[in-house]
Amino acid sequence: MATITAILMLFGRHHIHAQEPAKVDIASAYQLAYKNYPLIQQAHLIAKTAEYSVANAAKGYLPTLSINGQATYQSTVTDFPLNNPLFTLPNYSKDQYKIYGEINQVIYDGGRISNQKKAAKANETVQQQNLKIELYTLYDRINQLFFGAVIIDEQLKINGLLKSDIQNGIDKTKALVANGLAYRSNVDELTAQLLQAEQSQTELNATKKAYLGMLSLLINVPLDENSVLEKPAAPIISEEINRPEILFYEAQKKIDDLQEQLLKIQLRPRLGFFVQGGYARPGLNPLSNDFSWYYIGGLRLNWDLGGLYTLQNQKKILALNKETLDIQKETFLFNTKISQKQQRASIEKYAELFKKDDAIIALLESVKKAAAAQLENGVLSAHDYINEVNAENKARQTRILHEIKLLQEQYNYQSTTGNIQTLNNQ
């Protein structure tokens, strides 16, 4: 159902008609790439492993049954030197046998089982965050492919305007040639420019096909040259760093905390109830050398204080582990902030450049219109007209490059800081 929902989001208002192109937005591309990537299946395995580990730890409260047996031969046995005619004392065999079953029930374990359950959950968190870190490169790849294809889409539109302007020049020049006011070579020059524009269109279409092919593999949705990539709105920039690495380091420290608790728990006594029943020679009766059934039951206390010898050193090791994690976290944040500054500078650069693009285009468009009028009146050569058309076309290409690069840097910034909303909802 999640995949179906994501696909519906991907196509948005798209009606299922064979001739209508698919529309793709970047948020849906993020979601589908995340769900489609093979590594994501590992998240389910990690969760199930943790579930089984917690269930196994909880079973520590259940009674346990063990079966034991032994056969021994000893050099000496208990001997009674008295010789009383009133009663006979037993002679013990040097070969002795014993087989028994024992049931143990935990009464107090000092917190060991609870610690095991918490450790299983903490390990799951560490593995899930590590998985998210591995998957994080997907978002950079989506940005590269998506915005690369968007730029090409816009360039194709501008290329269409260029072809229209050149065709307009060809039509006007042909009229001048027909009236003897221009040379046929002027038409040829314009026609050559039109062919070059068509070549550019072919190259752009081929590049777009390659981008869409790779994007299609990532999101597992068919895309072709007719697919429309919706230009996204500018995101709300957030300075806060919410990368999965942060939770990864914190989860690792949580494991160290649990290890420290375990050191204390291991020094606590354990109390349990046991019942033992078996068949042995000799049994519990000290005056019989025969095989007999027996049972005993009671409480058993275990208190191992051997851990006191290494307790302080173990604590110091865990403290050093935490310090190492803190250093790794600080290093990651330091490098991330450097990336933020670099990307901030790029965002500001493209935003500043973009402000003047429209004014430049307006001026060059005015020059182009004047050149078109002069060409029509036979006072401007086709070569000069082409120069003005190309100048305006280059300005439009530059404007769209600045606009899309600005968007791409903004989304890259969101990826760097971990504030892609789609990711945070996974």
CSV table of N, CA, C and O in Angstrom, one decimal, residues 168-170 172-173 176 186 190 370-383 385:
chain,number,residue,atom,x,y,z
A,168,ASN,N,12.1,32.9,-38.1
A,168,ASN,CA,11.6,34.2,-38.4
A,168,ASN,C,12.5,35.0,-39.2
A,168,ASN,O,12.1,35.7,-40.2
A,169,GLY,N,13.8,34.9,-38.9
A,169,GLY,CA,14.8,35.6,-39.7
A,169,GLY,C,14.9,35.1,-41.1
A,169,GLY,O,15.1,35.8,-42.1
A,170,ILE,N,14.8,33.7,-41.2
A,170,ILE,CA,14.9,33.1,-42.5
A,170,ILE,C,13.7,33.6,-43.4
A,170,ILE,O,13.9,33.9,-44.6
A,172,LYS,N,12.0,36.4,-43.2
A,172,LYS,CA,12.2,37.8,-43.6
A,172,LYS,C,13.3,37.9,-44.6
A,172,LYS,O,13.2,38.7,-45.6
A,173,THR,N,14.4,37.1,-44.4
A,173,THR,CA,15.5,37.2,-45.4
A,173,THR,C,15.1,36.7,-46.8
A,173,THR,O,15.5,37.2,-47.8
A,176,LEU,N,13.4,39.4,-48.5
A,176,LEU,CA,14.3,40.4,-49.1
A,176,LEU,C,15.0,39.8,-50.3
A,176,LEU,O,15.3,40.6,-51.3
A,186,ASN,N,22.8,34.9,-47.2
A,186,ASN,CA,22.2,35.3,-45.9
A,186,ASN,C,21.2,34.2,-45.4
A,186,ASN,O,21.2,33.9,-44.3
A,190,LEU,N,21.6,31.7,-42.1
A,190,LEU,CA,20.5,31.5,-41.1
A,190,LEU,C,20.1,30.1,-41.1
A,190,LEU,O,19.8,29.5,-40.0
A,370,ALA,N,14.9,45.0,-32.3
A,370,ALA,CA,15.3,46.0,-33.2
A,370,ALA,C,16.1,45.5,-34.4
A,370,ALA,O,16.0,45.9,-35.6
A,371,ALA,N,16.9,44.4,-34.1
A,371,ALA,CA,17.7,43.8,-35.2
A,371,ALA,C,16.8,43.1,-36.1
A,371,ALA,O,17.0,43.1,-37.4
A,372,ALA,N,15.7,42.5,-35.6
A,372,ALA,CA,14.7,41.8,-36.5
A,372,ALA,C,14.1,42.8,-37.5
A,372,ALA,O,13.9,42.6,-38.7
A,373,ALA,N,13.8,44.0,-36.9
A,373,ALA,CA,13.1,45.1,-37.7
A,373,ALA,C,14.1,45.6,-38.8
A,373,ALA,O,13.8,45.8,-39.9
A,374,GLN,N,15.4,45.7,-38.3
A,374,GLN,CA,16.4,46.2,-39.3
A,374,GLN,C,16.7,45.1,-40.4
A,374,GLN,O,16.9,45.5,-41.6
A,375,LEU,N,16.7,43.9,-40.0
A,375,LEU,CA,16.8,42.8,-41.0
A,375,LEU,C,15.7,42.8,-42.0
A,375,LEU,O,15.9,42.7,-43.2
A,376,GLU,N,14.5,43.0,-41.5
A,376,GLU,CA,13.3,43.1,-42.4
A,376,GLU,C,13.4,44.2,-43.4
A,376,GLU,O,12.9,44.1,-44.5
A,377,ASN,N,14.0,45.3,-42.9
A,377,ASN,CA,14.1,46.5,-43.8
A,377,ASN,C,15.4,46.5,-44.6
A,377,ASN,O,15.7,47.4,-45.4
A,378,GLY,N,16.2,45.4,-44.5
A,378,GLY,CA,17.4,45.3,-45.3
A,378,GLY,C,18.5,46.1,-44.9
A,378,GLY,O,19.5,46.3,-45.7
A,379,VAL,N,18.5,46.6,-43.7
A,379,VAL,CA,19.7,47.5,-43.2
A,379,VAL,C,20.6,46.8,-42.2
A,379,VAL,O,21.5,47.4,-41.7
A,380,LEU,N,20.3,45.5,-42.0
A,380,LEU,CA,21.2,44.7,-41.1
A,380,LEU,C,21.4,43.3,-41.7
A,380,LEU,O,20.5,42.7,-42.3
A,381,SER,N,22.7,42.9,-41.6
A,381,SER,CA,23.0,41.6,-42.3
A,381,SER,C,22.5,40.4,-41.4
A,381,SER,O,22.2,40.6,-40.2
A,382,ALA,N,22.4,39.3,-42.1
A,382,ALA,CA,21.9,38.1,-41.4
A,382,ALA,C,22.9,37.7,-40.3
A,382,ALA,O,22.5,37.2,-39.2
A,383,HIS,N,24.2,37.9,-40.6
A,383,HIS,CA,25.2,37.6,-39.6
A,383,HIS,C,25.0,38.4,-38.3
A,383,HIS,O,25.1,37.9,-37.2
A,385,TYR,N,22.3,39.8,-37.3
A,385,TYR,CA,21.0,39.4,-36.7
A,385,TYR,C,21.3,38.1,-35.9
A,385,TYR,O,20.8,38.0,-34.7
